[in-house]
Amino acid sequence: MKRTQLTMRDVAKALGLSVSTVSKALSGSYEISAATRSKVLEFAAEKDYVPNPIAKSLKYGESKSIGVVLSTVDNHFYCKVIDGIESVAHQHGYNIIISQSHESYEREVLNVKNLTSRAIDGLLISPSTETVDYDFLKNLQQEGLKVVLFDRITNKMDTHKIASDNFQAAYKATAHFIENGFKRIAHIGGSPNVSITIDRLEGYKKALLDNNRDIDDKYIQYCHHSGKTVEEVEEAIIHLLNLKYPPDAIFTATDRITTKTFFSLKRQKIMIPQQIALMGFTNTQLADVISPSLSRIRQPAFEMGQLAMNKLLELIKRKKVVPDYETIVLNTTLEFYESTEKIVAVHL
Amino acid sequence: MKRTQLTMRDVAKALGLSVSTVSKALSGSYEISAATRSKVLEFAAEKDYVPNPIAKSLKYGESKSIGVVLSTVDNHFYCKVIDGIESVAHQHGYNIIISQSHESYEREVLNVKNLTSRAIDGLLISPSTETVDYDFLKNLQQEGLKVVLFDRITNKMDTHKIASDNFQAAYKATAHFIENGFKRIAHIGGSPNVSITIDRLEGYKKALLDNNRDIDDKYIQYCHHSGKTVEEVEEAIIHLLNLKYPPDAIFTATDRITTKTFFSLKRQKIMIPQQIALMGFTNTQLADVISPSLSRIRQPAFEMGQLAMNKLLELIKRKKVVPDYETIVLNTTLEFYESTEKIVAVHL
DNA sequence: TATTTTTACGAAACCGATGTAATTGAATTA
DNA sequence: TAATTCAATTACATCGGTTTCGTAAAAATA
């Protein structure tokens, strides 16, 4: 910023003191007399002197800011995670820098490089769907960068990880379909690269098995960008609809897949839930004013953000001790509305 | 970041050169022989040397990053604006730092201070609804900070401003109600502090006047936080419903007011559009799968972001010349769906 | 060969802060 | 009065780069 900001030198010159004296006075050092200190403090307050954090960063190698890398902020779930992160960060005097990977590994690496080289004290990251190689992150970690993974976690890295109980949520959602009498329950998952896809798939499968249902791979579809584009979701749905015995229920694994599936079914004039019932992960607020109102799994987004930030702060604060990394699993909330109601045809 | 990163000194020592030579070699100075240069470049590439941008910032007073301050990212419109900003910023090697004011003037000032003191090359800001005093921004501007206002603009500051054609959009939306035979058209606006509220209100009024309708203040309500909370929207709606002659149409002024009004009317079992028609500003994607599908005004969010960033770059690049500030007004798109259909009761 | 020019590199200052070590001046003690 | 102590202040190195200026050696010129 080419700005004419007041520096410590200016303050020193104006008061006829040395920079070191001013520095110490401002930091409240015992070495400085009360008279001088108050003179400096007054002047600084009056002239609105703000120390240059860049210089501080250079000196200390810390920046009081942390980076957040995620696929996109255009997602109510991530927005709430950010709110959670922010609330804790601000409390501790940290600023957050958000960058979006848009599900691109390349962009993600670029963003992370940019952030780290720019001095961040820590990194909160939910990797892109394309990310399979965590070496760049592990390298940075080895160089001393504090990393906490949230939402999309991986066992390829050893660090704090915060995620929802995806297995349980998927299990319960699938079981609910079964209890309500649905027969052919399909699943549209996100990218098989990310753990949440696997966990949710496993929950789905386990629920089927526990209820003596067969697992039929024809009913399992993937969206390799977790529902980033309409096309990939539409493709999965077309595939399902073209089956000899199309599903009578779909369980969708991500926020964007869920809403896009809803769109798509509507566009194809499929009656929900009469022809196909629908339930999925989503934190969208509009889920209960759309018609039919959408049964859904909500993730504790705000809490996830808070926890992730707190865990990161832990890593930042205790500088040397080798931490025992934790993986924290948060409970989700299942809400059942019209889209999963079993409507029994009444013949008059 | 307390990280053990390779510095220029390390490179110099390893190659038996001075730091200045390395610096010049890396920047491709003519002073350095081809042999030395390639030696340095090779070594740097191999060891993955990355110059410390903090040090650069300190030297140059520029940071290649720009701040974005807005009320919240939990809003599809602002998300798209950010995408637009990002697309241009990345093209030019700039990073963006986002912070949210959550409609609080205090938080906004805090964020801006933090950003500016942290060295940003420019600021893109859509002020909070609470913001009436622009002195802090004007002071920063005078100190050399480049500022561009977007979405919520004000004439209290002289700078580049990018906004939608709010007047025209409001005019057309109101006129559409009139053409469709609605009689008592209410308006729920955002905070009277912000220009967009005024412009949209004026458009609404002008459309009424041009069609020989009276302007009745009873039918005009404000949400002082632009629909941040359910309560303030609900309050406005209750007021309208309790009128002796409740409105048969509502025109809402902001994304959040629009969706919350929709919610609220649904909750109160008001039939849309049979009892009350609804149209408003919103960029929400779900607007056409909700029931009834929602007539709406869409703002060119992505373009707004691009333009704002481009204008900011202009300011940053031409360092000295006094710029002639522009206010750019973008056209909106009106889309009409079920929520504004005039349903004529058919008596069998 | 002596002188000038060019080439290639290095020493040191600088950006704005911090903190250690040195220094000043005054008060206290011998 | 001289020596010692101590409080208050300052000089200076440091963080990691960039850049100005100076200079040695090589090349070109006289």
PDB file of C-alpha atoms in Angstrom, chain B residues 104-334:
ATOM      1  CA  SER B 104     -22.141  -3.727  11.874  1.00  0.00           C
ATOM      2  CA  TYR B 105     -20.447  -0.370  11.439  1.00  0.00           C
ATOM      3  CA  GLU B 106     -18.045  -1.149  14.256  1.00  0.00           C
ATOM      4  CA  ARG B 107     -17.015  -4.452  12.724  1.00  0.00           C
ATOM      5  CA  GLU B 108     -16.662  -2.758   9.366  1.00  0.00           C
ATOM      6  CA  VAL B 109     -14.306  -0.105  10.659  1.00  0.00           C
ATOM      7  CA  LEU B 110     -12.355  -2.777  12.504  1.00  0.00           C
ATOM      8  CA  ASN B 111     -12.054  -4.883   9.373  1.00  0.00           C
ATOM      9  CA  VAL B 112     -11.015  -1.994   7.203  1.00  0.00           C
ATOM     10  CA  LYS B 113      -8.439  -0.852   9.725  1.00  0.00           C
ATOM     11  CA  ASN B 114      -7.067  -4.323   9.988  1.00  0.00           C
ATOM     12  CA  LEU B 115      -6.872  -4.699   6.250  1.00  0.00           C
ATOM     13  CA  THR B 116      -5.270  -1.358   5.565  1.00  0.00           C
ATOM     14  CA  SER B 117      -2.758  -1.622   8.350  1.00  0.00           C
ATOM     15  CA  ARG B 118      -1.954  -5.061   6.985  1.00  0.00           C
ATOM     16  CA  ALA B 119      -1.015  -3.585   3.644  1.00  0.00           C
ATOM     17  CA  ILE B 120      -3.554  -3.951   0.941  1.00  0.00           C
ATOM     18  CA  ASP B 121      -3.180  -2.237  -2.358  1.00  0.00           C
ATOM     19  CA  GLY B 122      -6.832  -1.422  -2.596  1.00  0.00           C
ATOM     20  CA  LEU B 123     -10.231  -1.881  -1.062  1.00  0.00           C
ATOM     21  CA  LEU B 124     -13.509  -3.030  -2.542  1.00  0.00           C
ATOM     22  CA  ILE B 125     -16.325  -2.294  -0.177  1.00  0.00           C
ATOM     23  CA  SER B 126     -20.067  -2.626   0.041  1.00  0.00           C
ATOM     24  CA  PRO B 127     -20.775  -0.797   3.293  1.00  0.00           C
ATOM     25  CA  SER B 128     -22.897  -2.140   6.095  1.00  0.00           C
ATOM     26  CA  THR B 129     -26.434  -0.922   6.571  1.00  0.00           C
ATOM     27  CA  GLU B 130     -25.348   0.863   9.718  1.00  0.00           C
ATOM     28  CA  THR B 131     -22.757   2.936   7.931  1.00  0.00           C
ATOM     29  CA  VAL B 132     -23.712   6.589   7.638  1.00  0.00           C
ATOM     30  CA  ASP B 133     -20.356   8.136   8.396  1.00  0.00           C
ATOM     31  CA  TYR B 134     -17.783   7.713   5.651  1.00  0.00           C
ATOM     32  CA  ASP B 135     -15.081   9.831   7.228  1.00  0.00           C
ATOM     33  CA  PHE B 136     -12.896   6.890   8.170  1.00  0.00           C
ATOM     34  CA  LEU B 137     -12.926   5.703   4.580  1.00  0.00           C
ATOM     35  CA  LYS B 138     -12.343   9.179   3.242  1.00  0.00           C
ATOM     36  CA  ASN B 139      -9.398   9.622   5.571  1.00  0.00           C
ATOM     37  CA  LEU B 140      -7.849   6.406   4.379  1.00  0.00           C
ATOM     38  CA  GLN B 141      -8.498   7.486   0.837  1.00  0.00           C
ATOM     39  CA  GLN B 142      -6.702  10.731   1.488  1.00  0.00           C
ATOM     40  CA  GLU B 143      -3.772   8.792   2.863  1.00  0.00           C
ATOM     41  CA  GLY B 144      -3.572   7.082  -0.483  1.00  0.00           C
ATOM     42  CA  LEU B 145      -5.774   4.021  -0.195  1.00  0.00           C
ATOM     43  CA  LYS B 146      -7.577   3.146  -3.395  1.00  0.00           C
ATOM     44  CA  VAL B 147     -11.242   2.482  -2.741  1.00  0.00           C
ATOM     45  CA  VAL B 148     -14.018   1.284  -5.022  1.00  0.00           C
ATOM     46  CA  LEU B 149     -17.592   1.003  -3.821  1.00  0.00           C
ATOM     47  CA  PHE B 150     -19.869  -1.689  -5.161  1.00  0.00           C
ATOM     48  CA  ASP B 151     -23.526  -2.584  -4.766  1.00  0.00           C
ATOM     49  CA  ARG B 152     -24.230  -0.222  -1.907  1.00  0.00           C
ATOM     50  CA  ILE B 153     -22.879   3.074  -3.048  1.00  0.00           C
ATOM     51  CA  THR B 154     -23.063   6.520  -1.527  1.00  0.00           C
ATOM     52  CA  ASN B 155     -22.627  10.053  -2.721  1.00  0.00           C
ATOM     53  CA  LYS B 156     -20.857  10.936   0.476  1.00  0.00           C
ATOM     54  CA  MET B 157     -17.648   9.684  -1.105  1.00  0.00           C
ATOM     55  CA  ASP B 158     -15.926  10.525  -4.327  1.00  0.00           C
ATOM     56  CA  THR B 159     -14.557   7.386  -5.972  1.00  0.00           C
ATOM     57  CA  HIS B 160     -15.410   4.729  -8.547  1.00  0.00           C
ATOM     58  CA  LYS B 161     -18.784   3.181  -7.835  1.00  0.00           C
ATOM     59  CA  ILE B 162     -20.448   0.149  -9.385  1.00  0.00           C
ATOM     60  CA  ALA B 163     -24.096  -0.591  -8.805  1.00  0.00           C
ATOM     61  CA  SER B 164     -27.167  -2.041 -10.436  1.00  0.00           C
ATOM     62  CA  ASP B 165     -29.762   0.154 -12.009  1.00  0.00           C
ATOM     63  CA  ASN B 166     -31.902  -0.104  -8.949  1.00  0.00           C
ATOM     64  CA  PHE B 167     -34.294   2.621  -9.892  1.00  0.00           C
ATOM     65  CA  GLN B 168     -35.126   1.083 -13.237  1.00  0.00           C
ATOM     66  CA  ALA B 169     -35.450  -2.414 -11.840  1.00  0.00           C
ATOM     67  CA  ALA B 170     -37.802  -1.274  -9.117  1.00  0.00           C
ATOM     68  CA  TYR B 171     -39.783   0.774 -11.584  1.00  0.00           C
ATOM     69  CA  LYS B 172     -40.249  -2.158 -13.927  1.00  0.00           C
ATOM     70  CA  ALA B 173     -41.161  -4.587 -11.166  1.00  0.00           C
ATOM     71  CA  THR B 174     -43.773  -2.212  -9.778  1.00  0.00           C
ATOM     72  CA  ALA B 175     -45.111  -1.452 -13.228  1.00  0.00           C
ATOM     73  CA  HIS B 176     -45.454  -5.166 -13.845  1.00  0.00           C
ATOM     74  CA  PHE B 177     -47.646  -5.494 -10.800  1.00  0.00           C
ATOM     75  CA  ILE B 178     -49.788  -2.627 -12.002  1.00  0.00           C
ATOM     76  CA  GLU B 179     -50.121  -4.035 -15.490  1.00  0.00           C
ATOM     77  CA  ASN B 180     -51.216  -7.344 -14.048  1.00  0.00           C
ATOM     78  CA  GLY B 181     -54.009  -5.647 -12.198  1.00  0.00           C
ATOM     79  CA  PHE B 182     -52.716  -5.608  -8.648  1.00  0.00           C
ATOM     80  CA  LYS B 183     -54.188  -2.807  -6.619  1.00  0.00           C
ATOM     81  CA  ARG B 184     -52.388  -2.325  -3.355  1.00  0.00           C
ATOM     82  CA  ILE B 185     -48.712  -2.798  -3.983  1.00  0.00           C
ATOM     83  CA  ALA B 186     -46.577  -2.722  -0.866  1.00  0.00           C
ATOM     84  CA  HIS B 187     -42.844  -2.285  -0.686  1.00  0.00           C
ATOM     85  CA  ILE B 188     -40.419  -3.677   1.883  1.00  0.00           C
ATOM     86  CA  GLY B 189     -37.145  -1.886   1.591  1.00  0.00           C
ATOM     87  CA  GLY B 190     -33.784  -2.342   3.205  1.00  0.00           C
ATOM     88  CA  SER B 191     -32.075   0.139   5.430  1.00  0.00           C
ATOM     89  CA  PRO B 192     -32.877   3.761   4.548  1.00  0.00           C
ATOM     90  CA  ASN B 193     -29.181   4.457   5.101  1.00  0.00           C
ATOM     91  CA  VAL B 194     -28.106   2.826   1.914  1.00  0.00           C
ATOM     92  CA  SER B 195     -28.508   4.211  -1.541  1.00  0.00           C
ATOM     93  CA  ILE B 196     -29.983   1.093  -3.034  1.00  0.00           C
ATOM     94  CA  THR B 197     -32.921   1.336  -0.663  1.00  0.00           C
ATOM     95  CA  ILE B 198     -33.565   4.904  -1.729  1.00  0.00           C
ATOM     96  CA  ASP B 199     -33.169   4.159  -5.433  1.00  0.00           C
ATOM     97  CA  ARG B 200     -35.451   1.164  -5.280  1.00  0.00           C
ATOM     98  CA  LEU B 201     -38.010   3.096  -3.316  1.00  0.00           C
ATOM     99  CA  GLU B 202     -37.886   5.908  -5.838  1.00  0.00           C
ATOM    100  CA  GLY B 203     -38.392   3.483  -8.710  1.00  0.00           C
ATOM    101  CA  TYR B 204     -41.363   2.022  -6.917  1.00  0.00           C
ATOM    102  CA  LYS B 205     -42.854   5.439  -6.266  1.00  0.00           C
ATOM    103  CA  LYS B 206     -42.281   6.709  -9.768  1.00  0.00           C
ATOM    104  CA  ALA B 207     -43.993   3.664 -11.261  1.00  0.00           C
ATOM    105  CA  LEU B 208     -46.992   4.255  -9.049  1.00  0.00           C
ATOM    106  CA  LEU B 209     -47.170   7.940  -9.902  1.00  0.00           C
ATOM    107  CA  ASP B 210     -46.742   7.334 -13.625  1.00  0.00           C
ATOM    108  CA  ASN B 211     -49.736   5.034 -13.435  1.00  0.00           C
ATOM    109  CA  ASN B 212     -51.851   7.464 -11.448  1.00  0.00           C
ATOM    110  CA  ARG B 213     -51.617   5.522  -8.249  1.00  0.00           C
ATOM    111  CA  ASP B 214     -51.310   7.161  -4.865  1.00  0.00           C
ATOM    112  CA  ILE B 215     -48.254   6.648  -2.756  1.00  0.00           C
ATOM    113  CA  ASP B 216     -49.338   5.490   0.655  1.00  0.00           C
ATOM    114  CA  ASP B 217     -46.610   5.359   3.306  1.00  0.00           C
ATOM    115  CA  LYS B 218     -48.527   2.700   5.169  1.00  0.00           C
ATOM    116  CA  TYR B 219     -47.573   0.307   2.420  1.00  0.00           C
ATOM    117  CA  ILE B 220     -43.899   1.100   2.669  1.00  0.00           C
ATOM    118  CA  GLN B 221     -41.862  -0.777   5.244  1.00  0.00           C
ATOM    119  CA  TYR B 222     -38.163  -0.851   6.020  1.00  0.00           C
ATOM    120  CA  CYS B 223     -35.843  -3.517   7.353  1.00  0.00           C
ATOM    121  CA  HIS B 224     -33.016  -1.661   8.975  1.00  0.00           C
ATOM    122  CA  HIS B 225     -30.601  -4.524   8.546  1.00  0.00           C
ATOM    123  CA  SER B 226     -31.664  -5.345   5.033  1.00  0.00           C
ATOM    124  CA  GLY B 227     -33.231  -8.604   6.085  1.00  0.00           C
ATOM    125  CA  LYS B 228     -30.429  -9.927   8.228  1.00  0.00           C
ATOM    126  CA  THR B 229     -32.861 -11.374  10.761  1.00  0.00           C
ATOM    127  CA  VAL B 230     -36.168 -13.132  10.328  1.00  0.00           C
ATOM    128  CA  GLU B 231     -37.693 -10.884  12.960  1.00  0.00           C
ATOM    129  CA  GLU B 232     -37.309  -7.600  11.169  1.00  0.00           C
ATOM    130  CA  VAL B 233     -38.877  -9.009   8.030  1.00  0.00           C
ATOM    131  CA  GLU B 234     -41.682 -10.672   9.932  1.00  0.00           C
ATOM    132  CA  GLU B 235     -42.432  -7.408  11.680  1.00  0.00           C
ATOM    133  CA  ALA B 236     -42.787  -5.583   8.398  1.00  0.00           C
ATOM    134  CA  ILE B 237     -45.089  -8.271   7.065  1.00  0.00           C
ATOM    135  CA  ILE B 238     -47.264  -8.372  10.159  1.00  0.00           C
ATOM    136  CA  HIS B 239     -47.669  -4.638   9.849  1.00  0.00           C
ATOM    137  CA  LEU B 240     -48.781  -4.975   6.256  1.00  0.00           C
ATOM    138  CA  LEU B 241     -51.162  -7.838   6.977  1.00  0.00           C
ATOM    139  CA  ASN B 242     -52.779  -5.928   9.815  1.00  0.00           C
ATOM    140  CA  LEU B 243     -53.670  -2.993   7.629  1.00  0.00           C
ATOM    141  CA  LYS B 244     -57.343  -2.374   7.051  1.00  0.00           C
ATOM    142  CA  TYR B 245     -56.765  -3.107   3.395  1.00  0.00           C
ATOM    143  CA  PRO B 246     -53.751  -5.424   3.275  1.00  0.00           C
ATOM    144  CA  PRO B 247     -51.651  -5.340   0.111  1.00  0.00           C
ATOM    145  CA  ASP B 248     -52.356  -7.753  -2.728  1.00  0.00           C
ATOM    146  CA  ALA B 249     -48.744  -7.540  -3.873  1.00  0.00           C
ATOM    147  CA  ILE B 250     -45.368  -6.996  -2.255  1.00  0.00           C
ATOM    148  CA  PHE B 251     -42.220  -5.793  -3.897  1.00  0.00           C
ATOM    149  CA  THR B 252     -39.161  -6.609  -1.806  1.00  0.00           C
ATOM    150  CA  ALA B 253     -35.873  -4.797  -2.098  1.00  0.00           C
ATOM    151  CA  THR B 254     -33.108  -7.187  -1.128  1.00  0.00           C
ATOM    152  CA  ASP B 255     -32.190 -10.809  -1.544  1.00  0.00           C
ATOM    153  CA  ARG B 256     -32.586 -11.637   2.090  1.00  0.00           C
ATOM    154  CA  ILE B 257     -35.817  -9.709   2.485  1.00  0.00           C
ATOM    155  CA  THR B 258     -37.243 -11.451  -0.544  1.00  0.00           C
ATOM    156  CA  THR B 259     -36.533 -14.991   0.628  1.00  0.00           C
ATOM    157  CA  LYS B 260     -37.545 -14.258   4.196  1.00  0.00           C
ATOM    158  CA  THR B 261     -40.772 -12.654   3.029  1.00  0.00           C
ATOM    159  CA  PHE B 262     -41.476 -15.769   1.049  1.00  0.00           C
ATOM    160  CA  PHE B 263     -40.846 -17.898   4.131  1.00  0.00           C
ATOM    161  CA  SER B 264     -42.945 -15.690   6.291  1.00  0.00           C
ATOM    162  CA  LEU B 265     -45.944 -15.576   3.999  1.00  0.00           C
ATOM    163  CA  LYS B 266     -45.810 -19.349   3.666  1.00  0.00           C
ATOM    164  CA  ARG B 267     -45.658 -19.759   7.399  1.00  0.00           C
ATOM    165  CA  GLN B 268     -48.695 -17.547   7.800  1.00  0.00           C
ATOM    166  CA  LYS B 269     -50.549 -19.604   5.200  1.00  0.00           C
ATOM    167  CA  ILE B 270     -50.886 -16.676   2.872  1.00  0.00           C
ATOM    168  CA  MET B 271     -51.419 -17.962  -0.659  1.00  0.00           C
ATOM    169  CA  ILE B 272     -48.946 -16.621  -3.169  1.00  0.00           C
ATOM    170  CA  PRO B 273     -49.989 -15.097  -5.520  1.00  0.00           C
ATOM    171  CA  GLN B 274     -53.697 -15.616  -4.862  1.00  0.00           C
ATOM    172  CA  GLN B 275     -53.772 -13.523  -1.712  1.00  0.00           C
ATOM    173  CA  ILE B 276     -50.550 -11.659  -2.066  1.00  0.00           C
ATOM    174  CA  ALA B 277     -48.259 -11.647  -5.070  1.00  0.00           C
ATOM    175  CA  LEU B 278     -44.555 -11.362  -4.510  1.00  0.00           C
ATOM    176  CA  MET B 279     -41.610 -10.135  -6.474  1.00  0.00           C
ATOM    177  CA  GLY B 280     -38.259  -8.915  -5.358  1.00  0.00           C
ATOM    178  CA  PHE B 281     -34.564  -8.665  -5.790  1.00  0.00           C
ATOM    179  CA  THR B 282     -32.838 -12.026  -5.447  1.00  0.00           C
ATOM    180  CA  ASN B 283     -30.085 -13.976  -7.104  1.00  0.00           C
ATOM    181  CA  THR B 284     -30.901 -17.189  -5.295  1.00  0.00           C
ATOM    182  CA  GLN B 285     -30.747 -20.209  -7.569  1.00  0.00           C
ATOM    183  CA  LEU B 286     -33.575 -21.941  -5.818  1.00  0.00           C
ATOM    184  CA  ALA B 287     -36.033 -19.256  -6.840  1.00  0.00           C
ATOM    185  CA  ASP B 288     -37.544 -21.362  -9.575  1.00  0.00           C
ATOM    186  CA  VAL B 289     -37.942 -24.633  -7.735  1.00  0.00           C
ATOM    187  CA  ILE B 290     -39.733 -23.159  -4.800  1.00  0.00           C
ATOM    188  CA  SER B 291     -43.446 -23.178  -4.973  1.00  0.00           C
ATOM    189  CA  PRO B 292     -44.728 -20.930  -6.343  1.00  0.00           C
ATOM    190  CA  SER B 293     -41.753 -20.109  -8.492  1.00  0.00           C
ATOM    191  CA  LEU B 294     -40.580 -16.663  -7.632  1.00  0.00           C
ATOM    192  CA  SER B 295     -40.637 -13.682  -9.948  1.00  0.00           C
ATOM    193  CA  ARG B 296     -37.479 -11.770  -9.407  1.00  0.00           C
ATOM    194  CA  ILE B 297     -34.931  -9.174 -10.295  1.00  0.00           C
ATOM    195  CA  ARG B 298     -31.476 -10.552 -10.866  1.00  0.00           C
ATOM    196  CA  GLN B 299     -28.431  -8.395 -10.592  1.00  0.00           C
ATOM    197  CA  PRO B 300     -25.375  -8.968 -12.776  1.00  0.00           C
ATOM    198  CA  ALA B 301     -23.285 -10.025  -9.825  1.00  0.00           C
ATOM    199  CA  PHE B 302     -20.302 -11.536 -11.598  1.00  0.00           C
ATOM    200  CA  GLU B 303     -19.994  -8.553 -13.908  1.00  0.00           C
ATOM    201  CA  MET B 304     -20.262  -6.182 -10.985  1.00  0.00           C
ATOM    202  CA  GLY B 305     -17.337  -7.918  -9.330  1.00  0.00           C
ATOM    203  CA  GLN B 306     -15.267  -7.876 -12.495  1.00  0.00           C
ATOM    204  CA  LEU B 307     -15.948  -4.229 -13.106  1.00  0.00           C
ATOM    205  CA  ALA B 308     -15.217  -3.212  -9.548  1.00  0.00           C
ATOM    206  CA  MET B 309     -11.895  -5.028  -9.607  1.00  0.00           C
ATOM    207  CA  ASN B 310     -10.973  -3.567 -12.968  1.00  0.00           C
ATOM    208  CA  LYS B 311     -11.740  -0.084 -11.764  1.00  0.00           C
ATOM    209  CA  LEU B 312      -9.672  -0.685  -8.666  1.00  0.00           C
ATOM    210  CA  LEU B 313      -6.751  -1.884 -10.772  1.00  0.00           C
ATOM    211  CA  GLU B 314      -7.010   1.305 -12.791  1.00  0.00           C
ATOM    212  CA  LEU B 315      -6.653   3.311  -9.621  1.00  0.00           C
ATOM    213  CA  ILE B 316      -3.752   1.223  -8.400  1.00  0.00           C
ATOM    214  CA  LYS B 317      -1.843   1.332 -11.664  1.00  0.00           C
ATOM    215  CA  ARG B 318      -1.978   5.009 -12.522  1.00  0.00           C
ATOM    216  CA  LYS B 319      -0.362   6.146  -9.381  1.00  0.00           C
ATOM    217  CA  LYS B 320      -0.382   9.876  -9.545  1.00  0.00           C
ATOM    218  CA  VAL B 321      -2.825  11.344 -11.991  1.00  0.00           C
ATOM    219  CA  VAL B 322      -5.978  12.527 -10.324  1.00  0.00           C
ATOM    220  CA  PRO B 323      -8.622  10.142 -11.589  1.00  0.00           C
ATOM    221  CA  ASP B 324     -12.013  11.206 -12.827  1.00  0.00           C
ATOM    222  CA  TYR B 325     -14.203   8.945 -10.831  1.00  0.00           C
ATOM    223  CA  GLU B 326     -17.025   7.105 -12.530  1.00  0.00           C
ATOM    224  CA  THR B 327     -20.300   5.694 -11.308  1.00  0.00           C
ATOM    225  CA  ILE B 328     -21.250   2.705 -13.387  1.00  0.00           C
ATOM    226  CA  VAL B 329     -24.816   1.483 -13.428  1.00  0.00           C
ATOM    227  CA  LEU B 330     -25.500  -2.059 -14.582  1.00  0.00           C
ATOM    228  CA  ASN B 331     -28.682  -3.377 -16.056  1.00  0.00           C
ATOM    229  CA  THR B 332     -30.696  -5.942 -14.180  1.00  0.00           C
ATOM    230  CA  THR B 333     -32.776  -8.815 -15.483  1.00  0.00           C
ATOM    231  CA  LEU B 334     -36.421  -9.225 -14.595  1.00  0.00           C
TER     232      LEU B 334
END
